[in-house]
Tab-separated table of C-alpha atoms in Angstrom:
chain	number	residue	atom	x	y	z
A	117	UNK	CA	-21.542	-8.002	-15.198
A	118	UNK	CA	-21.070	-6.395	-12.187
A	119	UNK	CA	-23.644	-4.207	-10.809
A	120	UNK	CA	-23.481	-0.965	-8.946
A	121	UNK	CA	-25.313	-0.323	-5.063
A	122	UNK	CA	-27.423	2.412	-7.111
A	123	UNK	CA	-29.011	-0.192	-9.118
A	124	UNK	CA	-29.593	-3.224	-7.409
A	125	UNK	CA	-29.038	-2.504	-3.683
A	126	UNK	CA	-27.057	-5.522	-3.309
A	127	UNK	CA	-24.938	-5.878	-5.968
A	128	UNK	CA	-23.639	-9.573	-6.879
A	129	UNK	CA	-20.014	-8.686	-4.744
A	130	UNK	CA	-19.777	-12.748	-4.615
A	131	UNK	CA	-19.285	-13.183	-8.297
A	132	UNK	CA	-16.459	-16.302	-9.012
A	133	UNK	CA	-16.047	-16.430	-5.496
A	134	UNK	CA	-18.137	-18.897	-2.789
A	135	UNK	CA	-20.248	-17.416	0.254
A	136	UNK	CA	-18.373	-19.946	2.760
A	137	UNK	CA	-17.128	-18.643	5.718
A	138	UNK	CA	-12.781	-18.083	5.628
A	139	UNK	CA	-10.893	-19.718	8.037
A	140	UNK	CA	-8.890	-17.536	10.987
A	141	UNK	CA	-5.768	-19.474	11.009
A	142	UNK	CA	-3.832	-17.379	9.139
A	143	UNK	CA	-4.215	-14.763	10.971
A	144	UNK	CA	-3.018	-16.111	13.716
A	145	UNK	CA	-1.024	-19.362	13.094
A	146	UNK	CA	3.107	-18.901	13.170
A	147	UNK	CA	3.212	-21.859	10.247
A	148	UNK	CA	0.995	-19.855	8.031
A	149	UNK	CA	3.436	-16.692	8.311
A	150	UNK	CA	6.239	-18.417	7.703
A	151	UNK	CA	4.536	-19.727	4.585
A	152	UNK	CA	3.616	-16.190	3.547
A	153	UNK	CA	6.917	-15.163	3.890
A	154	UNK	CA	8.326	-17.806	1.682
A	155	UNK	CA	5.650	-18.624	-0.888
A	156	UNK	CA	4.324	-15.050	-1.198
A	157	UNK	CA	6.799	-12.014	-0.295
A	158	UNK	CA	10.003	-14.153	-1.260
A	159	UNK	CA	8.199	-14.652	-4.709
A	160	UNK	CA	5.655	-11.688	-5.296
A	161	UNK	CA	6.677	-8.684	-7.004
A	162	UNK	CA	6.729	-6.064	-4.338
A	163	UNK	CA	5.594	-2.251	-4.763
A	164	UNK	CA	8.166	-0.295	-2.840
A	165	UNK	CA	7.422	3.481	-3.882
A	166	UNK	CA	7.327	6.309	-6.618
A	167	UNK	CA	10.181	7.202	-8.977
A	168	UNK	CA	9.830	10.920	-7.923
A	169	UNK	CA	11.413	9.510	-4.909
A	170	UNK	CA	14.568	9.149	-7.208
A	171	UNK	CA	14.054	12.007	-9.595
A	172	UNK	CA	17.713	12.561	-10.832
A	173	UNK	CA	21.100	10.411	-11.579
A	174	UNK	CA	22.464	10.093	-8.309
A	175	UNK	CA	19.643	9.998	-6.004
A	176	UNK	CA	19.298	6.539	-3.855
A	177	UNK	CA	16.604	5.790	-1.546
A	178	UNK	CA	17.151	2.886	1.113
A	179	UNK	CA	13.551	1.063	1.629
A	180	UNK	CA	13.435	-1.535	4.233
A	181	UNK	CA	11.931	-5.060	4.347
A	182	UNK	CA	10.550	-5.553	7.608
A	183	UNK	CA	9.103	-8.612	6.628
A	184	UNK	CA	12.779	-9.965	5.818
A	185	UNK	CA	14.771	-7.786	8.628
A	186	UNK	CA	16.597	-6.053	5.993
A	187	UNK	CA	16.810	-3.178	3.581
A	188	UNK	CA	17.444	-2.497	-0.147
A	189	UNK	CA	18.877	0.250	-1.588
A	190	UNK	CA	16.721	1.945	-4.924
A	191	UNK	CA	19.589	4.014	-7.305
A	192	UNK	CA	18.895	5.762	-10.065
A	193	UNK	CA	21.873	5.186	-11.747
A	194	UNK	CA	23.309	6.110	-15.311
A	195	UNK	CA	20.700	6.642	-18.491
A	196	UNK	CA	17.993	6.923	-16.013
A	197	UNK	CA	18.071	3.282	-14.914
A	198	UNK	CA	15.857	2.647	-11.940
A	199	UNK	CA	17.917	-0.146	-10.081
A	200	UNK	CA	17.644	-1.699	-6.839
A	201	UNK	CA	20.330	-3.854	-4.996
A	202	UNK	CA	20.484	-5.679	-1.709
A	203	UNK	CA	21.800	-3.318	1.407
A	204	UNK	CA	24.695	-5.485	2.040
A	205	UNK	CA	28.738	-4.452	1.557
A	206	UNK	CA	30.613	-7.357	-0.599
A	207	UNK	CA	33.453	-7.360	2.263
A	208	UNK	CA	31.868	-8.702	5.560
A	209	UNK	CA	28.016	-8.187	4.945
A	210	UNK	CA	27.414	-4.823	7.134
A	211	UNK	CA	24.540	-2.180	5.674
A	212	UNK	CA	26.094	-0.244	3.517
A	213	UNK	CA	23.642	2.946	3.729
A	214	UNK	CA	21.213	4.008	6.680
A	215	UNK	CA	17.845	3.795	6.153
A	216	UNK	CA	16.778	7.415	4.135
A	217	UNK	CA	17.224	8.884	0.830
A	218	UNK	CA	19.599	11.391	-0.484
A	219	UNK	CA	22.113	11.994	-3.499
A	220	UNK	CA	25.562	10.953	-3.665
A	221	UNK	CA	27.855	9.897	-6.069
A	222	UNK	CA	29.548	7.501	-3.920
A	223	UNK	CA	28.406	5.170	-1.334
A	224	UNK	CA	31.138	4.250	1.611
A	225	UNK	CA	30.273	1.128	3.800
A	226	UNK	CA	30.801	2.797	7.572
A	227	UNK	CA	32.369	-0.427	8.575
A	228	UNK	CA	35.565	-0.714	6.667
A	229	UNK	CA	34.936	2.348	3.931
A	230	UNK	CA	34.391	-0.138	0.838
A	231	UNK	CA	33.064	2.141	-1.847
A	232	UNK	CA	30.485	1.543	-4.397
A	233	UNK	CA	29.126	3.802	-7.403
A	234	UNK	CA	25.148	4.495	-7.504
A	235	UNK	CA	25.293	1.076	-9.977
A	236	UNK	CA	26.754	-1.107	-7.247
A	237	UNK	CA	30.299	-1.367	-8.628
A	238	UNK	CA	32.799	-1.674	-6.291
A	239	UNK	CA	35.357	0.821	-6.671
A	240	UNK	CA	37.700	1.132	-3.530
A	241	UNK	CA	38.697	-1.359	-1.031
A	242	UNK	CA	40.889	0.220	1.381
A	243	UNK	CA	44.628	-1.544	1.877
A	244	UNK	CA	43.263	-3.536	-1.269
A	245	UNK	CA	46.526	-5.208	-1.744
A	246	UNK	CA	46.044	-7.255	1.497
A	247	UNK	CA	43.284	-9.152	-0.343
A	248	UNK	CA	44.759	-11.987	-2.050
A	249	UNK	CA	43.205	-12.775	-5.415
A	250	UNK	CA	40.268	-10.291	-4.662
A	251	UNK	CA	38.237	-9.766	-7.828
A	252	UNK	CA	36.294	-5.991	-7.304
A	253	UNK	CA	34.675	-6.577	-10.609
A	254	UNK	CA	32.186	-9.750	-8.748
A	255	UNK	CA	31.865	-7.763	-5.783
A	256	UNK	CA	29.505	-5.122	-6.343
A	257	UNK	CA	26.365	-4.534	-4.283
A	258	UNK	CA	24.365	-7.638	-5.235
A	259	UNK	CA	21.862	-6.390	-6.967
A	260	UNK	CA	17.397	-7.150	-6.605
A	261	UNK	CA	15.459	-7.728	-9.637
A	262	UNK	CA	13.780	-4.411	-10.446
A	263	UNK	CA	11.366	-2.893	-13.035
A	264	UNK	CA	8.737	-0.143	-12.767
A	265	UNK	CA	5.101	0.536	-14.292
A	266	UNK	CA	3.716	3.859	-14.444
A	267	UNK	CA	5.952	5.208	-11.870
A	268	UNK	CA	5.648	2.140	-9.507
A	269	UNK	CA	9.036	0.937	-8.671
A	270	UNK	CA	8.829	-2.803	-7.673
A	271	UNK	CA	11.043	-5.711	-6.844
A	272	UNK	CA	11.769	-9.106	-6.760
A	273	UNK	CA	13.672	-11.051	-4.138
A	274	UNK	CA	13.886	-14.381	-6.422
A	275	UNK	CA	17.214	-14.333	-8.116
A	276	UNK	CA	15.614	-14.670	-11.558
A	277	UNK	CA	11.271	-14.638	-11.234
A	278	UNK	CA	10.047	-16.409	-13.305
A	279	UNK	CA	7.513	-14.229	-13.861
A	280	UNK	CA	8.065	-10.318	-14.955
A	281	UNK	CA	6.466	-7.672	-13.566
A	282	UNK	CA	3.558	-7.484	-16.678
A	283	UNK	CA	2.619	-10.366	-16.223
A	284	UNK	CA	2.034	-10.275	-12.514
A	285	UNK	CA	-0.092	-7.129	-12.728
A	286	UNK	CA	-2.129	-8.399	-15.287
A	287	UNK	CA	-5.761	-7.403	-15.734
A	288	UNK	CA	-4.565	-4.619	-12.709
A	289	UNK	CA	-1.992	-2.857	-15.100
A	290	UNK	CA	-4.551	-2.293	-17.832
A	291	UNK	CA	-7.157	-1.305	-14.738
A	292	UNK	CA	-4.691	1.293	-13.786
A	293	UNK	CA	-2.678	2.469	-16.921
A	294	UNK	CA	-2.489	5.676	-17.580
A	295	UNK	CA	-3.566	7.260	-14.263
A	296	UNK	CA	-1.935	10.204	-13.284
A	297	UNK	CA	-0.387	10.558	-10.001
A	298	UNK	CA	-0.474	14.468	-8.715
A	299	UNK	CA	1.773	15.664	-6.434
A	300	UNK	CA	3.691	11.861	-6.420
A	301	UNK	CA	6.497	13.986	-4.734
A	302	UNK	CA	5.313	15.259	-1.872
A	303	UNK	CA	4.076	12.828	0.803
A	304	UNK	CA	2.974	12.709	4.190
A	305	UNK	CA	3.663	10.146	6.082
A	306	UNK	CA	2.191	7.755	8.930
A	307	UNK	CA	4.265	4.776	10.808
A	308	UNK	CA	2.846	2.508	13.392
A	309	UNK	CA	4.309	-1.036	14.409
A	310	UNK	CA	1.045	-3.254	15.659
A	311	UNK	CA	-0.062	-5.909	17.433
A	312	UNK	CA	-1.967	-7.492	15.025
A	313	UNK	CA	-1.712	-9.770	11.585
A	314	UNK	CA	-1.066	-7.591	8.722
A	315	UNK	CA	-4.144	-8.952	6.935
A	316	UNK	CA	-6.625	-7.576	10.480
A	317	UNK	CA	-4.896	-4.544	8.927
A	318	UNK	CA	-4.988	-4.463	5.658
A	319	UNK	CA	-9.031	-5.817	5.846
A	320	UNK	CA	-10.147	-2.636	7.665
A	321	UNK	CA	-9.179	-0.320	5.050
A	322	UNK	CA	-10.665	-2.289	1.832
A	323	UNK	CA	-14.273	-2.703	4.050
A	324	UNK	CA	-16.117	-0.162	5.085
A	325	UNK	CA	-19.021	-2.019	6.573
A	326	UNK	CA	-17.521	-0.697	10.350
A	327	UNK	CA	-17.131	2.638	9.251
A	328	UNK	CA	-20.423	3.850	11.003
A	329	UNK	CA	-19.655	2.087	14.354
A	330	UNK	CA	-15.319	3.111	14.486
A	331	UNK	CA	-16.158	6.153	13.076
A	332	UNK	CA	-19.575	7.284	13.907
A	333	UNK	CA	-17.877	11.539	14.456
A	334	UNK	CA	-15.624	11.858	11.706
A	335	UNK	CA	-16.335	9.751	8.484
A	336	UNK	CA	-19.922	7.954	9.348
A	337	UNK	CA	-21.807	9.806	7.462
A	338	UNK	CA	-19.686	10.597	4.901
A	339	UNK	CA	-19.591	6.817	3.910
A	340	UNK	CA	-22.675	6.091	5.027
A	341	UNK	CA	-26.142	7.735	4.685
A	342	UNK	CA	-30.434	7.043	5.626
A	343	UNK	CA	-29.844	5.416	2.231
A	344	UNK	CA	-27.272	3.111	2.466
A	345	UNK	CA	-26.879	3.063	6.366
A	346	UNK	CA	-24.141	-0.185	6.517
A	347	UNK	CA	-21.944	1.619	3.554
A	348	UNK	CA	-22.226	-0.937	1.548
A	349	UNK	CA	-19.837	-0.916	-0.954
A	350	UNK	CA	-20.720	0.569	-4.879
A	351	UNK	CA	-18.064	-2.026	-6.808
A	352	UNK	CA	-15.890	-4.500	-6.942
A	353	UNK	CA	-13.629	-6.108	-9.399
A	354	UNK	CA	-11.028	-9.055	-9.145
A	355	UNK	CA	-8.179	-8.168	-11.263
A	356	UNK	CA	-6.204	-11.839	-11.451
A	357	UNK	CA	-4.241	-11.597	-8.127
A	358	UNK	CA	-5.304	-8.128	-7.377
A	359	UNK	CA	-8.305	-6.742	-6.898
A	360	UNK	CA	-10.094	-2.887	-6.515
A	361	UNK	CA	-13.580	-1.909	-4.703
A	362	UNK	CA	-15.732	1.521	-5.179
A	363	UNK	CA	-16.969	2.730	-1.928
A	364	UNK	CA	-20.352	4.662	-1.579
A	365	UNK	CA	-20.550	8.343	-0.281
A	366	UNK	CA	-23.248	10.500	0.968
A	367	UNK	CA	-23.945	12.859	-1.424
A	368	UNK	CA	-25.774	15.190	1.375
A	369	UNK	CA	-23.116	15.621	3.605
A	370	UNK	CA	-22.209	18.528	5.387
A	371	UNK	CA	-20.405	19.642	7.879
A	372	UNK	CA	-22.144	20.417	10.855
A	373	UNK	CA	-22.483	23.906	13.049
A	374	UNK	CA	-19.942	22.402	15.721
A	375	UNK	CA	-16.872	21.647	13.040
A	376	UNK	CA	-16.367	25.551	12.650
A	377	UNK	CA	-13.228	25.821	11.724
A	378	UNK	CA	-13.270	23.303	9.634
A	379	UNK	CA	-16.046	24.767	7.656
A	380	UNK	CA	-14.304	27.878	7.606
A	381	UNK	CA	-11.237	25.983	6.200
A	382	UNK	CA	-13.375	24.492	3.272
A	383	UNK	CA	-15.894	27.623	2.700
A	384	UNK	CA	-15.475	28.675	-1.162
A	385	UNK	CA	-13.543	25.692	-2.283
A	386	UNK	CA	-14.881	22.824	-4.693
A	387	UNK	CA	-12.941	19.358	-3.168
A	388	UNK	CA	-15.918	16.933	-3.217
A	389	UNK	CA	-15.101	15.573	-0.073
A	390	UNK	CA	-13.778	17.097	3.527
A	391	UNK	CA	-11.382	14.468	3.335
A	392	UNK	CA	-9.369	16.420	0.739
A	393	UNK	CA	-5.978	18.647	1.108
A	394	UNK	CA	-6.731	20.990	-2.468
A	395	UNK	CA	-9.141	22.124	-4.834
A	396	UNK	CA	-10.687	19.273	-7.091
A	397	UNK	CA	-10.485	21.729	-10.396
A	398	UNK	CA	-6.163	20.411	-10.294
A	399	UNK	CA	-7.531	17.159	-10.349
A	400	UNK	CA	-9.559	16.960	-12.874
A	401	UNK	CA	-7.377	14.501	-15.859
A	402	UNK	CA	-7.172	11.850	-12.119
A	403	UNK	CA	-10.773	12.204	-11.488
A	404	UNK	CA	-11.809	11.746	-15.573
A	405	UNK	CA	-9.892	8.199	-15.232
A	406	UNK	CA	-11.671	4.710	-15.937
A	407	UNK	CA	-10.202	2.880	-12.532
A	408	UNK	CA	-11.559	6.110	-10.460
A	409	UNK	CA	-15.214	6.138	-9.775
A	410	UNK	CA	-15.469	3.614	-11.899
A	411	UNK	CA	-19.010	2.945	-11.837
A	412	UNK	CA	-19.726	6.924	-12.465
A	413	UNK	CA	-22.196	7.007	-9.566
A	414	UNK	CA	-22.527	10.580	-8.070
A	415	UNK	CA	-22.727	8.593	-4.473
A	416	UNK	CA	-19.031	7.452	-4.424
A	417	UNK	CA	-16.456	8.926	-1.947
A	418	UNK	CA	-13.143	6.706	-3.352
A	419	UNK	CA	-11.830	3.440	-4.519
A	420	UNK	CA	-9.223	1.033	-3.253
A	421	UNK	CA	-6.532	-0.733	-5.701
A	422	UNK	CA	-5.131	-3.832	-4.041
A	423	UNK	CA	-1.909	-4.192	-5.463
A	424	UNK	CA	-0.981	-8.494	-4.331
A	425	UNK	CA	-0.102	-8.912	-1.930
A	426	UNK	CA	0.224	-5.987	0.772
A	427	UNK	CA	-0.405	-2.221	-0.915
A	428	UNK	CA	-3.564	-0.405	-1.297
A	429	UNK	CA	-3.573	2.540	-3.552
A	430	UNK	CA	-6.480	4.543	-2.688
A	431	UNK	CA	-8.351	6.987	-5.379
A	432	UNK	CA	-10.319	10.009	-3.903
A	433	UNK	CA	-11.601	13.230	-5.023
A	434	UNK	CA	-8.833	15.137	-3.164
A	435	UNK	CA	-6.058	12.798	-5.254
A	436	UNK	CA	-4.226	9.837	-3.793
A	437	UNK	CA	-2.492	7.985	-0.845
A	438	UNK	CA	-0.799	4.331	-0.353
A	439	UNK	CA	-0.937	2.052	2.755
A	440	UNK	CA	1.838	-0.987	2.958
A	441	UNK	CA	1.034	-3.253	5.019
A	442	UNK	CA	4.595	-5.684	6.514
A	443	UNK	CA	4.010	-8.981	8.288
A	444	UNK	CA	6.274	-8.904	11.101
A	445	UNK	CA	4.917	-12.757	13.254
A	446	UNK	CA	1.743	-13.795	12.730
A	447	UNK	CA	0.381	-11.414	15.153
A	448	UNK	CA	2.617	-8.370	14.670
A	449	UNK	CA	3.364	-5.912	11.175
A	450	UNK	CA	4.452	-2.743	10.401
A	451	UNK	CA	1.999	-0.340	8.593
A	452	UNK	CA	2.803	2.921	6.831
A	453	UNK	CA	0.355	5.254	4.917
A	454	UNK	CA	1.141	7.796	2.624
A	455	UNK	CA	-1.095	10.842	2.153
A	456	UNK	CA	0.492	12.759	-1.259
A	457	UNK	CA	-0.293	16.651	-0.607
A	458	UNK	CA	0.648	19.290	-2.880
A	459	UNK	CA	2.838	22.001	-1.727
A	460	UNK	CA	0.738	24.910	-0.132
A	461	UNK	CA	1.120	28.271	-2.084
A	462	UNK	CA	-1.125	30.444	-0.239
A	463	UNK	CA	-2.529	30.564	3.439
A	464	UNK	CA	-5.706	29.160	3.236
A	465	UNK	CA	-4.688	26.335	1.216
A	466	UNK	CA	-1.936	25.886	4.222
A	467	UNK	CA	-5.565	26.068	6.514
A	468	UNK	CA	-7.366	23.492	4.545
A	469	UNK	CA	-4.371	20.768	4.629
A	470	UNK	CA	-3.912	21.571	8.296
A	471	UNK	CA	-7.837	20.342	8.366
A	472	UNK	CA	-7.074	17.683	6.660
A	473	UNK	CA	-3.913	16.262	8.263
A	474	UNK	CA	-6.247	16.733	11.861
A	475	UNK	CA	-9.182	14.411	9.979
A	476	UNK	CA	-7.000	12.322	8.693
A	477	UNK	CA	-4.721	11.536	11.718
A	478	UNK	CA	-8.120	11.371	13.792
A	479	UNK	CA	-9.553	8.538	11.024
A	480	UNK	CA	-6.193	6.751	11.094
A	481	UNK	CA	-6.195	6.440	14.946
A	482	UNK	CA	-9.470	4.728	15.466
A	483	UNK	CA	-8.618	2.531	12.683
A	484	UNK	CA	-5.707	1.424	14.546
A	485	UNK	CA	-7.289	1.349	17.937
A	486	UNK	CA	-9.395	-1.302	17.034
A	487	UNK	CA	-6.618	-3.583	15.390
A	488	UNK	CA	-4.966	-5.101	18.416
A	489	UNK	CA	-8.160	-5.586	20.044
A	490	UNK	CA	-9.524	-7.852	17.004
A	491	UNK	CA	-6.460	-9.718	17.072
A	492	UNK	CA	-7.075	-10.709	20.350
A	493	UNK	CA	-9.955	-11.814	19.654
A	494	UNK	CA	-8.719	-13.960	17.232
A	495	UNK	CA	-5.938	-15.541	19.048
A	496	UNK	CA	-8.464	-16.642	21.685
A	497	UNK	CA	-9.113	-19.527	19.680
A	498	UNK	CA	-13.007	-18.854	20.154
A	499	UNK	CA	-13.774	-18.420	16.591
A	500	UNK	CA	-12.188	-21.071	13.465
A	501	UNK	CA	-13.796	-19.183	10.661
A	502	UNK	CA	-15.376	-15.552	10.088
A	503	UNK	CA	-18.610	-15.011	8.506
A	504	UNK	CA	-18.294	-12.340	5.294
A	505	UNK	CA	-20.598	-10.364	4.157
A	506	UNK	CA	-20.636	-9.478	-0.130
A	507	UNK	CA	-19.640	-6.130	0.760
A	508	UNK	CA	-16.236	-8.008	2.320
A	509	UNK	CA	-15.229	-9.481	-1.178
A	510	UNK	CA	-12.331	-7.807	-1.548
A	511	UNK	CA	-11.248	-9.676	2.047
A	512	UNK	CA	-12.657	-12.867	0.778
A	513	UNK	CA	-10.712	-12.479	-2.741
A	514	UNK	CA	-7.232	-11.239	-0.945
A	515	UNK	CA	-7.323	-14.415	1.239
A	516	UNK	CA	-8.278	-16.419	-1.611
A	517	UNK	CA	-5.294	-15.923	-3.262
A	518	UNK	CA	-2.708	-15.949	-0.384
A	519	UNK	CA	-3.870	-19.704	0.232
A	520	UNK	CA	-3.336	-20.299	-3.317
A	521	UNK	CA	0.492	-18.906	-3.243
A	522	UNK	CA	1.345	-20.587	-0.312
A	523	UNK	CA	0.416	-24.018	-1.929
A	524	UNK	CA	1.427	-23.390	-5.633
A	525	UNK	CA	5.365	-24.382	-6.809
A	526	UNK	CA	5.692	-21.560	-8.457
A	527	UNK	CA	4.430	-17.938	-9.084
A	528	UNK	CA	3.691	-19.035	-12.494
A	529	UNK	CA	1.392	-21.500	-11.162
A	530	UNK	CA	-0.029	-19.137	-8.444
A	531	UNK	CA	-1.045	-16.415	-11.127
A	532	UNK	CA	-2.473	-18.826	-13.485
């Protein structure tokens, strides 16, 4: 059984895994990418977004695939079906839909106006009689294997998986179940394109052993503390291919005298954290969840779900935000976070998320100032393996099972 940082001080992180150092190749080697991109995003069942992003019959929301240099297009079509097809007209291939969302009934390739319905039939072909033998019932959008869990819209880019969605989540779906989402509608969103792996990026947000050294003026010793002064980690759990860490908080922190405003902008509010955009007293059916805090510790600040293979979703006492993380070359991806904020409905609660965007954006930026610089590091060559601490299992465990999908046949065999 796992134990907690309160405890045991070092808690046994390491459990069913080795204490070896992990090898740096593929995090920099253009073979292992292109391995990644076969064996694990052409097979994995990818988390793409929320269904309040399609809340009504009608509503379509193109996501791209930067990994792939494409797009697909999510539809919620007819009985409430959430389906998902490939962002590709039937006539000569062009996109048939800009990257966006929006609510039509009808979707009209720019190129040569074919015309599809919200369920990918085709259903006008301009000077249609020109087409010899042209069957419009076989040339629909193609569609993308599709399903959704608790609001989760995934897909599939194998023409049949042969493994559903259930399945994949595994011990993750029955971590999870059942947690409420607040304000799923209402996002704020980050984009950066980097020069680094997507893995340098996706490690620094499911560690937080750097936290007092990046961040030593705006979160250092709010994850960190004379107590626990390397913010070492409370949890962790391996979840089949997925996995989810609890990371410590300082349960004395305060603002100081020099973040006025900012004190002024939480004064009289209960949120548990100054990384929080509302009140926790909304919150309190999230917070009340098994998968958040989940070793009940009054020194916890949030906990990371690592949905295989490239989405955190991240549990804290002011709600919840998502980071996707797109390998674009082996030293390149595309990273966007999510921050879900409810909709202000009086002027101080307008104050406090304006505090919060500012610490937020701050936090985000010196994460992403150190990324390229690591990489570089890496692709010196200098250094074959890195050394991880227990407090870097979830690293250790993510990399773990990317080696295994790149040399399994299947995803069967990779989740078994």
């Amino acid at each position: 059984m796992l134990q907690s940082l309160r405890e045991s001080g070092r808690p046994d992180f390491a459990a069913g895994l080795d204490h070896c150092p992990v090898p740096l190749a593929p995090y920099r080697d253009p073979a292992f990418f292109e391995q990644e991109k076969a064996q694990v995003f052409a097979r994995a069942w990818l988390l793409l977004g929320r269904i309040e992003e399609l809340p009504e019959p009608g509503c379509y929301v193109v996501k791209a695939l930067p990994t792939f240099g494409s797009s697909v297009i999510l539809t919620h079509g007819k009985g409430g079906a959430i389906r998902a097809f490939h962002n590709s007209c039937s006539h000569r291939g062009s996109e048939v839909l800009p990257e966006g969302a929006g609510k039509q009934s009808r979707f009209v390739c720019p190129y040569h106006n074919w015309t599809y319905t919200p369920d990918g039939a085709l259903i006008g072909v301009p000077d249609e009689a020109d087409f010899a033998g042209l069957d419009k019932q076989t040339c629909g959008l193609k569609p993308v294997a599709c399903d959704t869990w608790d609001g989760w819209v995934f897909i599939n880019l194998q023409r049949e998986p042969d493994v559903g969605l259930a399945e994949f989540l595994g011990p993750m779906a029955e971590h999870l179940g059942g947690l409420s989402y607040p304000s799923a509608a209402t996002p704020l969103v980050f984009r950066a394109t980097l020069d680094a792996n997507w893995k340098v990026v996706a490690d620094a947000f499911i560690e937080t052993y750097h936290i007092p050294f990046i961040h030593p003026r705006t979160i250092g010793d709010t994850f960190a503390s004379s107590a626990n002064p390397f913010a070492r980690l409370l949890d962790f759990t391996a979840l089949g291919a997925h996995r989810a860490v609890s990371m410590y908080g300082n349960p004395d922190f305060q603002l100081g005298p020099d973040n006025k405003v900012e004190r002024t902008a939480y004064a009289g509010v209960a949120t548990d954290s100054v990384i929080a955009a509302a009140a926790s007293e909304g919150l309190t059916a999230f917070l009340e969840h098994p998968a958040v805090n989940p070793t009940g510790s009054h020194s916890w600040s949030m906990d990371v779900k690592n949905v295989f293979p490239h989405v955190h979703i991240d549990c804290g006492p002011g709600g919840f935000w998502i980071h996707h993380f797109w390998p674009m070359s082996a030293t390149t991806c595309e990273y966007e976070v999510k921050f879900y904020v409810a909709p202000a409905t009086t002027v101080r609660e307008r104050f406090q998320q304006e505090m919060y965007v500012g610490r937020v954006h701050e936090i985000i930026l010196e994460d992403l100032a150190n990324v390229a610089r690591t990489q570089r590091g890496i692709n010196s060559g200098g250094q074959q393996v890195m050394q991880l601490k227990d407090s870097e299992a979830g690293i250790r465990h993510h990399l773990a099972q990317l080696l295994k999908w790149v040399d399994a046949p299947s995803m069967r065999e990779a989740l078994s």
